[in-house]
mmCIF file with all atom_site columns, C-alpha atoms in Angstrom:
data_model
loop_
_atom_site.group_PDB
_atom_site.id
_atom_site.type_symbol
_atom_site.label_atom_id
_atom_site.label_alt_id
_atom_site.label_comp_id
_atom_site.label_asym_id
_atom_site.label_entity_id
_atom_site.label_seq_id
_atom_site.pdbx_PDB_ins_code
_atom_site.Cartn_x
_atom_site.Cartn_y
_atom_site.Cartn_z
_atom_site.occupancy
_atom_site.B_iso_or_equiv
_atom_site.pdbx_formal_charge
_atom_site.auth_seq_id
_atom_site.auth_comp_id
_atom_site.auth_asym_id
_atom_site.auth_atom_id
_atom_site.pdbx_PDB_model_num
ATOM 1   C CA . UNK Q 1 1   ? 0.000   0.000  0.000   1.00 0.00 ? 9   UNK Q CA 1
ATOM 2   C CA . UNK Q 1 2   ? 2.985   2.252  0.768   1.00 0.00 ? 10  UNK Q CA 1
ATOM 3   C CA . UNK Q 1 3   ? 4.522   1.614  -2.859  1.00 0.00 ? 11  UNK Q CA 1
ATOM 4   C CA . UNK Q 1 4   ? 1.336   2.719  -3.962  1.00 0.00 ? 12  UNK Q CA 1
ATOM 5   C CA . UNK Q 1 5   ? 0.726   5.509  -2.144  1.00 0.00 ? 13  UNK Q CA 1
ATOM 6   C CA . UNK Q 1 6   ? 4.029   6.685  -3.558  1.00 0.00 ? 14  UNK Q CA 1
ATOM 7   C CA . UNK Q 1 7   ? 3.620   6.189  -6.861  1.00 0.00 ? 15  UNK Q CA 1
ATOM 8   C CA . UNK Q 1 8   ? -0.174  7.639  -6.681  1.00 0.00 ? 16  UNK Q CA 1
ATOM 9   C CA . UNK Q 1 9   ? 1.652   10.976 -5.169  1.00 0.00 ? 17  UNK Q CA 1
ATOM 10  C CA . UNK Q 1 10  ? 4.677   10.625 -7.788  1.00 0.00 ? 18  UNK Q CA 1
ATOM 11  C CA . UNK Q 1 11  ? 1.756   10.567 -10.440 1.00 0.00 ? 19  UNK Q CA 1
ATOM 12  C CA . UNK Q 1 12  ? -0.238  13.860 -9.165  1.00 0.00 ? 20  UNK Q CA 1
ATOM 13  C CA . UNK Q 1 13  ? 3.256   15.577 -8.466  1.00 0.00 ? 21  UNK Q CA 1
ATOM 14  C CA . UNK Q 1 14  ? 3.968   14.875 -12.535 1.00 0.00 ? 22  UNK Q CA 1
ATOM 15  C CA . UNK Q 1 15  ? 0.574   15.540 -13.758 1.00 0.00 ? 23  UNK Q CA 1
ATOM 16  C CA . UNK Q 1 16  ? 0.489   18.759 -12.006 1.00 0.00 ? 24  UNK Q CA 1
ATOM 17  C CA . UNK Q 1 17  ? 3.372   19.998 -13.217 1.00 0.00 ? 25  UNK Q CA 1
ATOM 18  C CA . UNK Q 1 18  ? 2.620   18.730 -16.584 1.00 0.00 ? 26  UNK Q CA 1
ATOM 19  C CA . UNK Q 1 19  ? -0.718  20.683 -16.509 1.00 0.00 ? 27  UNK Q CA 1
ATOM 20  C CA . UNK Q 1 20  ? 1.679   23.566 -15.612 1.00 0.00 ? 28  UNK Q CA 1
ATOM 21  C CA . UNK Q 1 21  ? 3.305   23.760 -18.468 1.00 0.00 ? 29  UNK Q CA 1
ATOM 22  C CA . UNK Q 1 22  ? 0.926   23.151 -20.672 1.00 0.00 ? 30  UNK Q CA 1
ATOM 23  C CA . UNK Q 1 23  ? -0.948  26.454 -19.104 1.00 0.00 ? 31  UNK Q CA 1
ATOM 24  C CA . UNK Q 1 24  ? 2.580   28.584 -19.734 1.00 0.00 ? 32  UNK Q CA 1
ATOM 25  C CA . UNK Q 1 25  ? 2.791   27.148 -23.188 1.00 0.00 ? 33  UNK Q CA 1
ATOM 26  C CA . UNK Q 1 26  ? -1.032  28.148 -24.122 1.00 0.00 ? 34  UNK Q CA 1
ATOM 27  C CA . UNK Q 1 27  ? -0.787  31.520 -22.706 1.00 0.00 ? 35  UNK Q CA 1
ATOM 28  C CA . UNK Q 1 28  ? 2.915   32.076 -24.301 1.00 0.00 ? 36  UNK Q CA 1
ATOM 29  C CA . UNK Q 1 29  ? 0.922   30.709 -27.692 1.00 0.00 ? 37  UNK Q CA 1
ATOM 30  C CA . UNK Q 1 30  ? -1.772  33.624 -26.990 1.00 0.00 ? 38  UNK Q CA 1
ATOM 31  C CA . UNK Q 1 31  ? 0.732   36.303 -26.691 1.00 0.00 ? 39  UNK Q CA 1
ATOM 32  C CA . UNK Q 1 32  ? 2.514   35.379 -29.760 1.00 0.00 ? 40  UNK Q CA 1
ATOM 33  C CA . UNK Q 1 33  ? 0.586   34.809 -32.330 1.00 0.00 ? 41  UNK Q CA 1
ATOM 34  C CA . UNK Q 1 34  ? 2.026   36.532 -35.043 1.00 0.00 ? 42  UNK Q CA 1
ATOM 35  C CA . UNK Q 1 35  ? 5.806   35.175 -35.534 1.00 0.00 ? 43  UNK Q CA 1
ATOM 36  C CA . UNK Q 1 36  ? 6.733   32.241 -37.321 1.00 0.00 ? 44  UNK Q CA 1
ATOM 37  C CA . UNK Q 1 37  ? 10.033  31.906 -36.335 1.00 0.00 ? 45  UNK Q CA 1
ATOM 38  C CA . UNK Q 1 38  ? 11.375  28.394 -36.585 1.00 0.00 ? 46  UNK Q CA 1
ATOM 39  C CA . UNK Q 1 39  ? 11.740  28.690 -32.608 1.00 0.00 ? 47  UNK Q CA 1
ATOM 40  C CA . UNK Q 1 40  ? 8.193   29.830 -32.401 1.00 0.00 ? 48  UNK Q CA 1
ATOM 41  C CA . UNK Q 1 41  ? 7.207   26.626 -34.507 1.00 0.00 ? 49  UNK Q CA 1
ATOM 42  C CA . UNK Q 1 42  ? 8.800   24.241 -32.076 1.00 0.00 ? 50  UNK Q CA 1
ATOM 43  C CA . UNK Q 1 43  ? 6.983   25.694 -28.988 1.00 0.00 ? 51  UNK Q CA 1
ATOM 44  C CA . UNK Q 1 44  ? 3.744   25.193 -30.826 1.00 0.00 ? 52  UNK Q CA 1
ATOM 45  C CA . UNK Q 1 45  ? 4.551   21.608 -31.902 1.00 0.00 ? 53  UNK Q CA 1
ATOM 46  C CA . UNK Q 1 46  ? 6.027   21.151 -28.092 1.00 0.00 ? 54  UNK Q CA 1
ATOM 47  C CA . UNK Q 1 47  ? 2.471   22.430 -27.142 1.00 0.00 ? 55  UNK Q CA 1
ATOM 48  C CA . UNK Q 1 48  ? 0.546   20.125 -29.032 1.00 0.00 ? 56  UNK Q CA 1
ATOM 49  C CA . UNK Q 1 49  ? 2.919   17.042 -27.876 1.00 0.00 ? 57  UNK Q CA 1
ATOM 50  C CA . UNK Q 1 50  ? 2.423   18.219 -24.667 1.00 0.00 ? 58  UNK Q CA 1
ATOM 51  C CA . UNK Q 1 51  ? -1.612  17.895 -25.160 1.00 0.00 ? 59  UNK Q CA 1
ATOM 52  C CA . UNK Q 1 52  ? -1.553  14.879 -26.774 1.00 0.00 ? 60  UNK Q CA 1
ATOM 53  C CA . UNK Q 1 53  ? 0.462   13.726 -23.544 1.00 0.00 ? 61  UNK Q CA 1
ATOM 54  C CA . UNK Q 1 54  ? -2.235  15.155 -21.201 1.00 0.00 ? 62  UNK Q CA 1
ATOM 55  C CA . UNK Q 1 55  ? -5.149  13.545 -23.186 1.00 0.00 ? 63  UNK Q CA 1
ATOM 56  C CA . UNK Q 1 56  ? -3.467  10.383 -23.550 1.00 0.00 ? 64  UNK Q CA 1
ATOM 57  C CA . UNK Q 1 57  ? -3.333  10.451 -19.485 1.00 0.00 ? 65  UNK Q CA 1
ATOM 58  C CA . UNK Q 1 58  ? -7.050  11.905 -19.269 1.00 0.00 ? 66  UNK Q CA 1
ATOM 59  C CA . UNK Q 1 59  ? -7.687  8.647  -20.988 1.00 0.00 ? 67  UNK Q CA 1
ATOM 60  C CA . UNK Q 1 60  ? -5.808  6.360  -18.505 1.00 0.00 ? 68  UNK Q CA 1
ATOM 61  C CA . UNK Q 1 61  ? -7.972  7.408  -15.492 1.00 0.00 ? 69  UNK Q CA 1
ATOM 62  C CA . UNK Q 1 62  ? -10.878 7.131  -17.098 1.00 0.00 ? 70  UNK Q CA 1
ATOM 63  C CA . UNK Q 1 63  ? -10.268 3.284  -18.035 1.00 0.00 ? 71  UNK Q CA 1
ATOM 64  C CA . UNK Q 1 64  ? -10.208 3.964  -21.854 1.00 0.00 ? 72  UNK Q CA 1
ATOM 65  C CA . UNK Q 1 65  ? -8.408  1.483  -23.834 1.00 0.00 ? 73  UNK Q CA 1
ATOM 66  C CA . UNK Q 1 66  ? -5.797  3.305  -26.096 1.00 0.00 ? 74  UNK Q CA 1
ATOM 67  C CA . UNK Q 1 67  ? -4.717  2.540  -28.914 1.00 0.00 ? 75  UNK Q CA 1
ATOM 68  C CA . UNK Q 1 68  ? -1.638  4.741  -30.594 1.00 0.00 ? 76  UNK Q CA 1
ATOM 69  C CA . UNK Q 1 69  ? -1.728  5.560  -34.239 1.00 0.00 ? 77  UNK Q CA 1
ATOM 70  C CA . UNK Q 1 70  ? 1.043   2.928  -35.943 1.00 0.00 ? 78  UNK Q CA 1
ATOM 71  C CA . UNK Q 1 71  ? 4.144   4.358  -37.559 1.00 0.00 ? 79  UNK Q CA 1
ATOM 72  C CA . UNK Q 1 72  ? 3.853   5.602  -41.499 1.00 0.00 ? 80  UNK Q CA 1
ATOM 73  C CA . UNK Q 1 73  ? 4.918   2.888  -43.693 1.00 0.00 ? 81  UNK Q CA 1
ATOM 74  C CA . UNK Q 1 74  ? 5.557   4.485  -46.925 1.00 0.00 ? 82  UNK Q CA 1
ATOM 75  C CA . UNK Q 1 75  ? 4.924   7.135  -49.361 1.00 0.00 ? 83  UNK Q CA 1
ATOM 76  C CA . UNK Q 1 76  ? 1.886   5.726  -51.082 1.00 0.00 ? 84  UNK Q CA 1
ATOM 77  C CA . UNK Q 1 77  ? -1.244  5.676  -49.985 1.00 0.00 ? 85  UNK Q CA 1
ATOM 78  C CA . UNK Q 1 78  ? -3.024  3.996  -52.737 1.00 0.00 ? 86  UNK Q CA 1
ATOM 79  C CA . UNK Q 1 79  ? -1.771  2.485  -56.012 1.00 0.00 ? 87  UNK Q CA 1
ATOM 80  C CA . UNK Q 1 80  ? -3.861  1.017  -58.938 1.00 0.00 ? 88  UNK Q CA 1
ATOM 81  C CA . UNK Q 1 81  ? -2.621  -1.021 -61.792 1.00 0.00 ? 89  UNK Q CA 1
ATOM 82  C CA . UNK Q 1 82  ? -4.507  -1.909 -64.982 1.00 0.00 ? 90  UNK Q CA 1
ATOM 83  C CA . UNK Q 1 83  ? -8.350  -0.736 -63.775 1.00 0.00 ? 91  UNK Q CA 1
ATOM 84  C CA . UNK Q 1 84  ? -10.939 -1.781 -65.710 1.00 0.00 ? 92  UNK Q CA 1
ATOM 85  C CA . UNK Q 1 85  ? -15.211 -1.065 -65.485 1.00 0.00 ? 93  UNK Q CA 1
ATOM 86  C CA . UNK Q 1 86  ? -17.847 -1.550 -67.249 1.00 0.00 ? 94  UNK Q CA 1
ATOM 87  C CA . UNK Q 1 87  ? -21.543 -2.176 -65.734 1.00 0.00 ? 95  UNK Q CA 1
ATOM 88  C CA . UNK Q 1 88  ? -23.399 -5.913 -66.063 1.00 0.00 ? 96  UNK Q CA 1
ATOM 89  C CA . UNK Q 1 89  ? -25.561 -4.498 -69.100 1.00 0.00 ? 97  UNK Q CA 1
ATOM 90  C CA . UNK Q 1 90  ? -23.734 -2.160 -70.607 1.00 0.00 ? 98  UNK Q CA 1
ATOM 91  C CA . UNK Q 1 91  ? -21.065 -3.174 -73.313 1.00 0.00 ? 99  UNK Q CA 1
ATOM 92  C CA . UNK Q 1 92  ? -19.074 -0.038 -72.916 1.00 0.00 ? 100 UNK Q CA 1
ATOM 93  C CA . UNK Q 1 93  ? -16.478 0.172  -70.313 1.00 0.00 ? 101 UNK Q CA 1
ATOM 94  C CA . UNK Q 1 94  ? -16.744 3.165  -68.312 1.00 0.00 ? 102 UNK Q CA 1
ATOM 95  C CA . UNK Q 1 95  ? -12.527 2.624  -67.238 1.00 0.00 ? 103 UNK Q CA 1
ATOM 96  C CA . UNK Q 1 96  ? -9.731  0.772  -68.992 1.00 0.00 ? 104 UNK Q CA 1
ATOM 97  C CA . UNK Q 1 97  ? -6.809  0.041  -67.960 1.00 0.00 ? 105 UNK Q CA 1
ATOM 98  C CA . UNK Q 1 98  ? -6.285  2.706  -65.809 1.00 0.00 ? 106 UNK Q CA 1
ATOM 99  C CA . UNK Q 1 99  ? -3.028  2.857  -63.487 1.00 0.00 ? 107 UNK Q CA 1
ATOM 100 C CA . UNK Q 1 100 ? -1.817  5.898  -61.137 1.00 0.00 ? 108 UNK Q CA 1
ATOM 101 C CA . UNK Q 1 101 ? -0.667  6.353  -57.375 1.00 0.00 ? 109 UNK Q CA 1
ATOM 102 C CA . UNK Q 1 102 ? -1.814  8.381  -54.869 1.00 0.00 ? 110 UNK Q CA 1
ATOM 103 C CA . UNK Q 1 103 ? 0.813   9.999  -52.703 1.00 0.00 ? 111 UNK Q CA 1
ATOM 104 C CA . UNK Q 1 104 ? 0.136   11.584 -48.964 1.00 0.00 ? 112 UNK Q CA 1
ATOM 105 C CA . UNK Q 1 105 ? -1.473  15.155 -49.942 1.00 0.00 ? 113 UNK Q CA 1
ATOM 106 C CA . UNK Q 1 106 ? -2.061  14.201 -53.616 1.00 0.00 ? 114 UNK Q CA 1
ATOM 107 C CA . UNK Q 1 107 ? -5.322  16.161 -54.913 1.00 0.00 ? 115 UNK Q CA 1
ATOM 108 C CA . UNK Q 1 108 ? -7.374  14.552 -57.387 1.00 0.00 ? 116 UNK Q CA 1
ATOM 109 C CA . UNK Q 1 109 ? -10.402 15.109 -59.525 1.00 0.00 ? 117 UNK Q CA 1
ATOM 110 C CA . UNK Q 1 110 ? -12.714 13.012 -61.621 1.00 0.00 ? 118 UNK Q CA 1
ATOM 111 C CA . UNK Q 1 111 ? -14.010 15.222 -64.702 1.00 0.00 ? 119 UNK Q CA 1
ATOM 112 C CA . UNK Q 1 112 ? -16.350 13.776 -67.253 1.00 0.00 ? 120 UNK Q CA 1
ATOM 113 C CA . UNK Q 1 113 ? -19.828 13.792 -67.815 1.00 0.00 ? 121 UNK Q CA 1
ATOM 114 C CA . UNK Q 1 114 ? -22.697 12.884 -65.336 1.00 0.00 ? 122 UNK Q CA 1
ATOM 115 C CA . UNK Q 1 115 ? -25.208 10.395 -65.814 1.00 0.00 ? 123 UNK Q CA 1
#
């Protein structure tokens, strides 16, 4: 009980402080809203880090079950190869042999006509 006790106090004494900083942080963010100096940017991103730190913990006492977004495996997000269409009762194909690759940010757009 006394281990726990300890580590229940260790855990308010870093939450605390945690919450601490993240109130500095927000109000420093506030204050300074127009620069976008490379040091600026790494407060912000240390700001959000720090909020995804104190949600993630939110989460914990509560009993949630967490489950952290997996690593990026690649460049591509999708790639096709050789696409083909065409409805049950129709004898034209609406796609042939289409191929392309989507990349993280691509934009794309379908033109053609409707119906």
């Amino acid at each position: 009980l006394e281990a726990k006790a300890a580590r229940m106090a260790a855990n308010e004494k870093a939450d605390s402080r945690r919450e601490k900083l993240i109130q500095n942080e927000l109000a420093w963010i506030r204050t300074n809203r127009g620069n976008k100096r490379s040091r600026d940017k790494a407060r912000v991103a240390r700001f959000q880090k720090l909020s995804d730190e104190e949600k993630m913990a939110e989460r914990k006492r509560n009993g949630a079950i967490i489950i952290p977004p997996g690593r990026r495996l690649g460049n591509t997000v999708i790639e096709v190869k050789n696409l083909s269409f065409q409805h049950d009762d129709s004898d034209t194909k609406l796609i042939d042999d289409l191929s392309f690759t989507l990349f993280p940010n691509s934009v794309i757009g379908i033109v053609g006509p409707n119906g």
